[in-house]
């Protein structure tokens, strides 16, 4: 499968948003996959800390995902941090676990 993913990457357009109407998307599903959990958790933690530094209050994106506490407009900074963390995690999963060089994709 990795070879299949890599072979056609030059003709691929990557898109990680739009799978549903929530900010959480399917991040919770990725977080519970044993092979993916460490990377997803690491990115959620990293971007949660960045968000905490900006908004000057604690932000725990892992807890938000685990409890399905989808941040809305009243927590816009958390919503943006969650979206970016999920996308960063997905890119790392492609590269680190599936051997796909996403930088070779036609569009992203």
PDB file of C-alpha atoms in Angstrom, residues 43-103:
ATOM      1  CA  UNK A  43       0.866  17.272  17.651  1.00  0.00           C
ATOM      2  CA  UNK A  44      -2.233  18.005  19.750  1.00  0.00           C
ATOM      3  CA  UNK A  45      -0.010  18.656  22.757  1.00  0.00           C
ATOM      4  CA  UNK A  46       2.399  20.832  20.787  1.00  0.00           C
ATOM      5  CA  UNK A  47      -0.292  23.017  19.233  1.00  0.00           C
ATOM      6  CA  UNK A  48      -2.216  23.132  22.506  1.00  0.00           C
ATOM      7  CA  UNK A  49       0.869  24.628  24.136  1.00  0.00           C
ATOM      8  CA  UNK A  50       1.295  27.149  21.318  1.00  0.00           C
ATOM      9  CA  UNK A  51      -2.361  28.133  21.690  1.00  0.00           C
ATOM     10  CA  UNK A  52      -1.949  28.386  25.489  1.00  0.00           C
ATOM     11  CA  UNK A  53       0.989  30.751  25.011  1.00  0.00           C
ATOM     12  CA  UNK A  54      -1.038  32.965  22.668  1.00  0.00           C
ATOM     13  CA  UNK A  55      -4.297  33.106  24.639  1.00  0.00           C
ATOM     14  CA  UNK A  56      -2.516  33.068  28.023  1.00  0.00           C
ATOM     15  CA  UNK A  57      -4.602  30.284  29.520  1.00  0.00           C
ATOM     16  CA  UNK A  58      -4.331  26.491  29.526  1.00  0.00           C
ATOM     17  CA  UNK A  59      -5.494  24.732  26.341  1.00  0.00           C
ATOM     18  CA  UNK A  60      -5.591  20.935  26.325  1.00  0.00           C
ATOM     19  CA  UNK A  61      -6.327  19.790  22.779  1.00  0.00           C
ATOM     20  CA  UNK A  62      -5.934  16.124  23.719  1.00  0.00           C
ATOM     21  CA  UNK A  63      -8.717  16.484  26.295  1.00  0.00           C
ATOM     22  CA  UNK A  64     -10.858  18.369  23.780  1.00  0.00           C
ATOM     23  CA  UNK A  65     -10.543  15.486  21.322  1.00  0.00           C
ATOM     24  CA  UNK A  66     -10.949  12.727  23.900  1.00  0.00           C
ATOM     25  CA  UNK A  67     -14.120  14.315  25.303  1.00  0.00           C
ATOM     26  CA  UNK A  68     -15.486  15.408  21.889  1.00  0.00           C
ATOM     27  CA  UNK A  69     -15.672  18.983  23.200  1.00  0.00           C
ATOM     28  CA  UNK A  70     -15.777  20.671  19.802  1.00  0.00           C
ATOM     29  CA  UNK A  71     -14.683  24.321  20.191  1.00  0.00           C
ATOM     30  CA  UNK A  72     -16.959  26.820  18.503  1.00  0.00           C
ATOM     31  CA  UNK A  73     -16.636  30.515  17.756  1.00  0.00           C
ATOM     32  CA  UNK A  74     -16.442  31.336  21.456  1.00  0.00           C
ATOM     33  CA  UNK A  75     -13.186  29.341  21.527  1.00  0.00           C
ATOM     34  CA  UNK A  76     -11.939  30.263  18.076  1.00  0.00           C
ATOM     35  CA  UNK A  77      -8.229  30.092  18.968  1.00  0.00           C
ATOM     36  CA  UNK A  78      -8.681  26.516  20.217  1.00  0.00           C
ATOM     37  CA  UNK A  79     -10.596  25.597  17.057  1.00  0.00           C
ATOM     38  CA  UNK A  80      -7.796  26.897  14.830  1.00  0.00           C
ATOM     39  CA  UNK A  81      -5.115  25.176  16.932  1.00  0.00           C
ATOM     40  CA  UNK A  82      -7.078  21.913  16.733  1.00  0.00           C
ATOM     41  CA  UNK A  83      -7.419  22.111  12.955  1.00  0.00           C
ATOM     42  CA  UNK A  84      -3.716  22.856  12.448  1.00  0.00           C
ATOM     43  CA  UNK A  85      -2.654  20.135  14.904  1.00  0.00           C
ATOM     44  CA  UNK A  86      -4.826  17.546  13.146  1.00  0.00           C
ATOM     45  CA  UNK A  87      -3.436  18.492   9.736  1.00  0.00           C
ATOM     46  CA  UNK A  88       0.164  18.444  11.009  1.00  0.00           C
ATOM     47  CA  UNK A  89      -0.457  15.008  12.513  1.00  0.00           C
ATOM     48  CA  UNK A  90      -1.922  13.682   9.278  1.00  0.00           C
ATOM     49  CA  UNK A  91       1.072  14.909   7.285  1.00  0.00           C
ATOM     50  CA  UNK A  92       3.456  13.275   9.753  1.00  0.00           C
ATOM     51  CA  UNK A  93       1.483  10.023   9.572  1.00  0.00           C
ATOM     52  CA  UNK A  94       1.786  10.030   5.799  1.00  0.00           C
ATOM     53  CA  UNK A  95       5.530  10.633   5.937  1.00  0.00           C
ATOM     54  CA  UNK A  96       6.631   8.712   9.016  1.00  0.00           C
ATOM     55  CA  UNK A  97       4.311   5.704   9.013  1.00  0.00           C
ATOM     56  CA  UNK A  98       3.349   5.330   5.379  1.00  0.00           C
ATOM     57  CA  UNK A  99       6.541   6.528   3.697  1.00  0.00           C
ATOM     58  CA  UNK A 100       4.740   9.071   1.544  1.00  0.00           C
ATOM     59  CA  UNK A 101       6.635  12.252   0.663  1.00  0.00           C
ATOM     60  CA  UNK A 102       3.647  14.604   0.665  1.00  0.00           C
ATOM     61  CA  UNK A 103       5.844  17.477  -0.550  1.00  0.00           C
TER      62      UNK A 103
END
